[in-house]
Amino acid sequence: VPVFETLDRLASHDAALRRRAAAELVELSARGPLGRLATERLASLVVAEQDPLVWRSVLVAGAAAGSEPAIRTAVAALGHPSPEVRRRGCEHLAAHPDPRHAKVLVPALGDRSDSVVLAAVRALAAADRLDDTGPLAQLLGHKNETVRLETARALARFGSPAGTVALERLAHSGDPNTRREVAVAMGELGDPALTGTLIGMLDDGHGIQRA
């Protein structure tokens, strides 16, 4: 079976061979999702993998899979030294949302990479609920405005007043892209209490009026 032959090469000590095998997995997954047995085998192999290029291909190959082994692989990615791998792990969990993922995503909110923090916020927001929004609320003071915006959007989605207040504050951002995204977020929420803020943004340019 081609997929298992390819997986066998992922156990090689030769990094170049593992990279080629991982790239082949991406091609195979494009023809159809990897089966559960293959995904289980992949999860057991990749745990010890350090090469970020191999990891990137592995996560692309398993992106469509929401099985337990695929989720386990994504969770393992959160502990990788490469921020890109950690980010992709969060993105996989976002594509297959589950409130139970919070136990691994909440620690990622403290990641040193803003891109990982942003991906973790979005993954948490993709779930139906979050029992404790406290760790999210702490990010409302983050230095990165995009992180603050996504955090406010997530909190508002979970019904936290802090999120709504933060969105109203970000409606006055100096960045037109942020203001446009705020208008979009408010529209998605559909909260009548935000109508006044949206009316105030009707005089704004940069495509914000349309949003």
Short mmCIF file of N, CA and C in Angstrom, two decimals, residues 9-129:
data_model
loop_
_atom_site.label_atom_id
_atom_site.label_comp_id
_atom_site.label_asym_id
_atom_site.label_seq_id
_atom_site.Cartn_x
_atom_site.Cartn_y
_atom_site.Cartn_z
N ARG A 9 9.06 5.28 5.47
CA ARG A 9 10.23 6.13 5.22
C ARG A 9 10.30 7.30 6.20
N LEU A 10 9.18 7.61 6.83
CA LEU A 10 9.19 8.67 7.84
C LEU A 10 9.94 8.25 9.10
N ALA A 11 10.21 6.96 9.22
CA ALA A 11 10.97 6.45 10.37
C ALA A 11 12.47 6.48 10.12
N SER A 12 12.89 6.93 8.93
CA SER A 12 14.31 6.96 8.57
C SER A 12 15.08 7.96 9.43
N HIS A 13 16.38 7.70 9.59
CA HIS A 13 17.26 8.64 10.29
C HIS A 13 17.72 9.75 9.36
N ASP A 14 17.43 9.60 8.08
CA ASP A 14 17.84 10.57 7.06
C ASP A 14 16.76 11.65 6.94
N ALA A 15 17.09 12.88 7.34
CA ALA A 15 16.11 13.97 7.32
C ALA A 15 15.60 14.24 5.91
N ALA A 16 16.49 14.17 4.92
CA ALA A 16 16.10 14.44 3.54
C ALA A 16 15.07 13.41 3.06
N LEU A 17 15.27 12.16 3.47
CA LEU A 17 14.34 11.09 3.08
C LEU A 17 12.99 11.30 3.77
N ARG A 18 13.03 11.73 5.02
CA ARG A 18 11.77 11.99 5.74
C ARG A 18 11.01 13.16 5.12
N ARG A 19 11.75 14.16 4.69
CA ARG A 19 11.10 15.31 4.04
C ARG A 19 10.42 14.89 2.74
N ARG A 20 11.09 14.06 1.97
CA ARG A 20 10.49 13.59 0.71
C ARG A 20 9.26 12.74 0.99
N ALA A 21 9.36 11.91 2.02
CA ALA A 21 8.22 11.05 2.37
C ALA A 21 7.04 11.90 2.83
N ALA A 22 7.32 12.93 3.62
CA ALA A 22 6.25 13.80 4.09
C ALA A 22 5.60 14.54 2.93
N ALA A 23 6.41 14.97 1.97
CA ALA A 23 5.87 15.65 0.78
C ALA A 23 4.99 14.69 -0.03
N GLU A 24 5.38 13.43 -0.08
CA GLU A 24 4.57 12.43 -0.79
C GLU A 24 3.23 12.24 -0.08
N LEU A 25 3.23 12.33 1.25
CA LEU A 25 1.98 12.20 2.00
C LEU A 25 1.00 13.31 1.61
N VAL A 26 1.53 14.51 1.39
CA VAL A 26 0.68 15.62 0.97
C VAL A 26 0.03 15.30 -0.37
N GLU A 27 0.82 14.74 -1.29
CA GLU A 27 0.28 14.38 -2.61
C GLU A 27 -0.77 13.28 -2.48
N LEU A 28 -0.51 12.30 -1.64
CA LEU A 28 -1.47 11.20 -1.44
C LEU A 28 -2.76 11.70 -0.80
N SER A 29 -2.63 12.61 0.15
CA SER A 29 -3.82 13.13 0.82
C SER A 29 -4.67 13.98 -0.11
N ALA A 30 -4.03 14.55 -1.15
CA ALA A 30 -4.78 15.35 -2.12
C ALA A 30 -5.72 14.48 -2.95
N ARG A 31 -5.40 13.20 -3.05
CA ARG A 31 -6.25 12.27 -3.82
C ARG A 31 -7.40 11.73 -2.97
N GLY A 32 -7.24 11.84 -1.67
CA GLY A 32 -8.26 11.34 -0.75
C GLY A 32 -7.71 11.37 0.65
N PRO A 33 -8.56 11.58 1.67
CA PRO A 33 -8.07 11.66 3.05
C PRO A 33 -7.38 10.38 3.50
N LEU A 34 -6.37 10.55 4.32
CA LEU A 34 -5.67 9.40 4.87
C LEU A 34 -6.62 8.61 5.77
N GLY A 35 -6.56 7.30 5.70
CA GLY A 35 -7.41 6.46 6.54
C GLY A 35 -7.00 6.52 8.00
N ARG A 36 -7.87 5.98 8.85
CA ARG A 36 -7.59 6.04 10.28
C ARG A 36 -6.32 5.28 10.65
N LEU A 37 -6.10 4.11 10.07
CA LEU A 37 -4.90 3.35 10.40
C LEU A 37 -3.65 4.13 10.00
N ALA A 38 -3.69 4.76 8.83
CA ALA A 38 -2.55 5.55 8.37
C ALA A 38 -2.34 6.75 9.28
N THR A 39 -3.43 7.37 9.69
CA THR A 39 -3.33 8.54 10.58
C THR A 39 -2.80 8.15 11.94
N GLU A 40 -3.19 6.97 12.41
CA GLU A 40 -2.68 6.46 13.68
C GLU A 40 -1.19 6.20 13.60
N ARG A 41 -0.76 5.58 12.50
CA ARG A 41 0.66 5.32 12.29
C ARG A 41 1.44 6.63 12.20
N LEU A 42 0.88 7.60 11.51
CA LEU A 42 1.52 8.89 11.36
C LEU A 42 1.68 9.58 12.71
N ALA A 43 0.65 9.51 13.53
CA ALA A 43 0.70 10.13 14.85
C ALA A 43 1.81 9.53 15.71
N SER A 44 2.00 8.23 15.62
CA SER A 44 3.03 7.58 16.42
C SER A 44 4.44 7.91 15.93
N LEU A 45 4.57 8.18 14.63
CA LEU A 45 5.88 8.47 14.05
C LEU A 45 6.32 9.91 14.29
N VAL A 46 5.37 10.82 14.23
CA VAL A 46 5.73 12.23 14.20
C VAL A 46 6.02 12.80 15.59
N VAL A 47 5.65 12.10 16.63
CA VAL A 47 5.84 12.61 17.99
C VAL A 47 7.30 12.99 18.25
N ALA A 48 8.22 12.20 17.75
CA ALA A 48 9.64 12.47 18.01
C ALA A 48 10.29 13.32 16.92
N GLU A 49 9.51 13.74 15.93
CA GLU A 49 10.06 14.50 14.81
C GLU A 49 10.42 15.93 15.22
N GLN A 50 11.61 16.38 14.84
CA GLN A 50 12.05 17.73 15.14
C GLN A 50 12.10 18.64 13.91
N ASP A 51 12.18 18.05 12.73
CA ASP A 51 12.32 18.83 11.51
C ASP A 51 11.02 19.58 11.21
N PRO A 52 11.05 20.92 11.18
CA PRO A 52 9.81 21.68 10.93
C PRO A 52 9.24 21.47 9.54
N LEU A 53 10.10 21.16 8.55
CA LEU A 53 9.60 20.92 7.20
C LEU A 53 8.79 19.63 7.13
N VAL A 54 9.24 18.62 7.83
CA VAL A 54 8.49 17.37 7.89
C VAL A 54 7.16 17.62 8.58
N TRP A 55 7.20 18.35 9.68
CA TRP A 55 5.98 18.65 10.43
C TRP A 55 4.98 19.41 9.58
N ARG A 56 5.47 20.40 8.84
CA ARG A 56 4.57 21.20 8.02
C ARG A 56 3.82 20.34 7.02
N SER A 57 4.54 19.44 6.37
CA SER A 57 3.91 18.54 5.39
C SER A 57 2.94 17.59 6.08
N VAL A 58 3.32 17.10 7.23
CA VAL A 58 2.46 16.16 7.97
C VAL A 58 1.13 16.83 8.32
N LEU A 59 1.20 18.09 8.78
CA LEU A 59 -0.02 18.79 9.16
C LEU A 59 -0.88 19.14 7.95
N VAL A 60 -0.24 19.42 6.84
CA VAL A 60 -1.00 19.67 5.60
C VAL A 60 -1.69 18.39 5.16
N ALA A 61 -0.97 17.27 5.21
CA ALA A 61 -1.53 15.99 4.78
C ALA A 61 -2.72 15.57 5.63
N GLY A 62 -2.68 15.90 6.90
CA GLY A 62 -3.76 15.48 7.79
C GLY A 62 -4.76 16.56 8.10
N ALA A 63 -4.71 17.68 7.35
CA ALA A 63 -5.56 18.83 7.66
C ALA A 63 -7.04 18.50 7.65
N ALA A 64 -7.46 17.60 6.77
CA ALA A 64 -8.89 17.30 6.64
C ALA A 64 -9.39 16.30 7.67
N ALA A 65 -8.47 15.69 8.40
CA ALA A 65 -8.84 14.62 9.33
C ALA A 65 -9.16 15.18 10.72
N GLY A 66 -10.31 14.78 11.23
CA GLY A 66 -10.69 15.19 12.59
C GLY A 66 -10.69 14.02 13.55
N SER A 67 -10.06 12.92 13.14
CA SER A 67 -10.02 11.73 13.97
C SER A 67 -9.14 11.96 15.20
N GLU A 68 -9.27 11.07 16.17
CA GLU A 68 -8.49 11.21 17.40
C GLU A 68 -6.98 11.20 17.14
N PRO A 69 -6.47 10.32 16.27
CA PRO A 69 -5.03 10.36 15.99
C PRO A 69 -4.59 11.67 15.35
N ALA A 70 -5.42 12.23 14.46
CA ALA A 70 -5.08 13.49 13.81
C ALA A 70 -5.06 14.63 14.83
N ILE A 71 -6.02 14.62 15.74
CA ILE A 71 -6.05 15.64 16.79
C ILE A 71 -4.83 15.49 17.70
N ARG A 72 -4.47 14.25 17.98
CA ARG A 72 -3.30 14.00 18.82
C ARG A 72 -2.04 14.55 18.16
N THR A 73 -1.96 14.42 16.85
CA THR A 73 -0.82 14.96 16.11
C THR A 73 -0.78 16.48 16.23
N ALA A 74 -1.94 17.12 16.07
CA ALA A 74 -2.01 18.58 16.18
C ALA A 74 -1.61 19.04 17.58
N VAL A 75 -2.05 18.32 18.59
CA VAL A 75 -1.70 18.67 19.97
C VAL A 75 -0.19 18.55 20.17
N ALA A 76 0.40 17.49 19.61
CA ALA A 76 1.86 17.32 19.71
C ALA A 76 2.59 18.48 19.04
N ALA A 77 2.00 19.01 17.97
CA ALA A 77 2.62 20.12 17.25
C ALA A 77 2.74 21.36 18.13
N LEU A 78 1.84 21.51 19.11
CA LEU A 78 1.86 22.69 19.97
C LEU A 78 3.12 22.74 20.84
N GLY A 79 3.80 21.62 20.99
CA GLY A 79 5.02 21.60 21.79
C GLY A 79 6.29 21.65 20.98
N HIS A 80 6.17 21.87 19.66
CA HIS A 80 7.34 21.90 18.80
C HIS A 80 8.11 23.21 18.95
N PRO A 81 9.44 23.18 18.81
CA PRO A 81 10.25 24.42 18.91
C PRO A 81 9.91 25.46 17.85
N SER A 82 9.44 25.03 16.68
CA SER A 82 9.16 25.98 15.60
C SER A 82 7.80 26.66 15.79
N PRO A 83 7.76 28.00 15.79
CA PRO A 83 6.48 28.69 15.93
C PRO A 83 5.53 28.39 14.77
N GLU A 84 6.06 28.15 13.58
CA GLU A 84 5.18 27.83 12.45
C GLU A 84 4.46 26.51 12.69
N VAL A 85 5.16 25.54 13.24
CA VAL A 85 4.55 24.24 13.52
C VAL A 85 3.49 24.41 14.61
N ARG A 86 3.81 25.18 15.63
CA ARG A 86 2.84 25.41 16.71
C ARG A 86 1.60 26.12 16.17
N ARG A 87 1.83 27.10 15.30
CA ARG A 87 0.70 27.81 14.71
C ARG A 87 -0.18 26.88 13.89
N ARG A 88 0.43 26.03 13.08
CA ARG A 88 -0.33 25.10 12.26
C ARG A 88 -1.09 24.09 13.12
N GLY A 89 -0.51 23.74 14.25
CA GLY A 89 -1.21 22.84 15.17
C GLY A 89 -2.49 23.49 15.68
N CYS A 90 -2.39 24.78 16.04
CA CYS A 90 -3.58 25.52 16.48
C CYS A 90 -4.61 25.61 15.36
N GLU A 91 -4.13 25.85 14.14
CA GLU A 91 -5.05 25.98 13.01
C GLU A 91 -5.79 24.67 12.73
N HIS A 92 -5.10 23.54 12.95
CA HIS A 92 -5.76 22.25 12.77
C HIS A 92 -6.88 22.09 13.80
N LEU A 93 -6.61 22.48 15.03
CA LEU A 93 -7.63 22.38 16.08
C LEU A 93 -8.79 23.34 15.80
N ALA A 94 -8.49 24.49 15.20
CA ALA A 94 -9.55 25.42 14.85
C ALA A 94 -10.45 24.85 13.76
N ALA A 95 -9.85 24.08 12.85
CA ALA A 95 -10.63 23.47 11.76
C ALA A 95 -11.50 22.32 12.26
N HIS A 96 -11.17 21.80 13.45
CA HIS A 96 -11.94 20.70 14.04
C HIS A 96 -12.26 21.08 15.49
N PRO A 97 -13.10 22.11 15.66
CA PRO A 97 -13.32 22.68 17.00
C PRO A 97 -13.97 21.73 17.99
N ASP A 98 -13.52 21.86 19.23
CA ASP A 98 -14.06 21.05 20.32
C ASP A 98 -13.72 21.79 21.61
N PRO A 99 -14.70 22.05 22.47
CA PRO A 99 -14.41 22.73 23.74
C PRO A 99 -13.33 22.05 24.56
N ARG A 100 -13.16 20.75 24.38
CA ARG A 100 -12.14 20.02 25.14
C ARG A 100 -10.73 20.41 24.75
N HIS A 101 -10.57 21.05 23.59
CA HIS A 101 -9.24 21.48 23.15
C HIS A 101 -8.71 22.64 23.99
N ALA A 102 -9.59 23.25 24.78
CA ALA A 102 -9.18 24.42 25.57
C ALA A 102 -8.00 24.09 26.48
N LYS A 103 -7.93 22.86 26.98
CA LYS A 103 -6.86 22.53 27.93
C LYS A 103 -5.48 22.61 27.31
N VAL A 104 -5.38 22.51 25.98
CA VAL A 104 -4.07 22.66 25.32
C VAL A 104 -3.95 24.01 24.64
N LEU A 105 -5.07 24.63 24.30
CA LEU A 105 -5.02 25.92 23.61
C LEU A 105 -4.82 27.08 24.58
N VAL A 106 -5.38 27.00 25.77
CA VAL A 106 -5.21 28.08 26.74
C VAL A 106 -3.73 28.31 27.07
N PRO A 107 -2.93 27.28 27.31
CA PRO A 107 -1.50 27.52 27.54
C PRO A 107 -0.82 28.20 26.35
N ALA A 108 -1.33 27.94 25.13
CA ALA A 108 -0.74 28.54 23.93
C ALA A 108 -0.99 30.04 23.87
N LEU A 109 -1.93 30.55 24.67
CA LEU A 109 -2.19 31.98 24.71
C LEU A 109 -0.98 32.75 25.26
N GLY A 110 -0.09 32.05 25.95
CA GLY A 110 1.11 32.68 26.48
C GLY A 110 2.33 32.44 25.62
N ASP A 111 2.13 31.95 24.40
CA ASP A 111 3.26 31.67 23.51
C ASP A 111 4.04 32.94 23.21
N ARG A 112 5.34 32.80 22.99
CA ARG A 112 6.19 33.96 22.70
C ARG A 112 6.00 34.48 21.27
N SER A 113 5.33 33.68 20.43
CA SER A 113 5.08 34.10 19.05
C SER A 113 3.65 34.64 18.93
N ASP A 114 3.52 35.87 18.42
CA ASP A 114 2.20 36.46 18.26
C ASP A 114 1.33 35.65 17.30
N SER A 115 1.94 35.06 16.28
CA SER A 115 1.17 34.29 15.31
C SER A 115 0.55 33.06 15.95
N VAL A 116 1.24 32.46 16.90
CA VAL A 116 0.72 31.30 17.62
C VAL A 116 -0.41 31.73 18.55
N VAL A 117 -0.20 32.83 19.26
CA VAL A 117 -1.24 33.35 20.15
C VAL A 117 -2.50 33.63 19.36
N LEU A 118 -2.35 34.28 18.21
CA LEU A 118 -3.50 34.61 17.37
C LEU A 118 -4.24 33.36 16.91
N ALA A 119 -3.47 32.34 16.51
CA ALA A 119 -4.08 31.09 16.06
C ALA A 119 -4.79 30.38 17.21
N ALA A 120 -4.23 30.48 18.41
CA ALA A 120 -4.84 29.85 19.58
C ALA A 120 -6.15 30.55 19.94
N VAL A 121 -6.17 31.87 19.85
CA VAL A 121 -7.40 32.62 20.12
C VAL A 121 -8.50 32.21 19.14
N ARG A 122 -8.13 32.13 17.87
CA ARG A 122 -9.12 31.77 16.84
C ARG A 122 -9.61 30.33 17.04
N ALA A 123 -8.72 29.45 17.47
CA ALA A 123 -9.13 28.06 17.69
C ALA A 123 -10.09 27.97 18.87
N LEU A 124 -9.84 28.75 19.91
CA LEU A 124 -10.75 28.76 21.05
C LEU A 124 -12.11 29.34 20.64
N ALA A 125 -12.07 30.38 19.83
CA ALA A 125 -13.31 31.03 19.39
C ALA A 125 -14.15 30.11 18.51
N ALA A 126 -13.49 29.17 17.83
CA ALA A 126 -14.21 28.28 16.92
C ALA A 126 -15.07 27.27 17.66
N ALA A 127 -14.78 27.04 18.95
CA ALA A 127 -15.56 26.08 19.73
C ALA A 127 -16.87 26.71 20.18
N ASP A 128 -17.79 25.88 20.59
CA ASP A 128 -19.11 26.35 21.00
C ASP A 128 -19.09 27.05 22.35
N ARG A 129 -18.12 26.72 23.17
CA ARG A 129 -18.11 27.31 24.51
C ARG A 129 -16.68 27.33 25.07
#
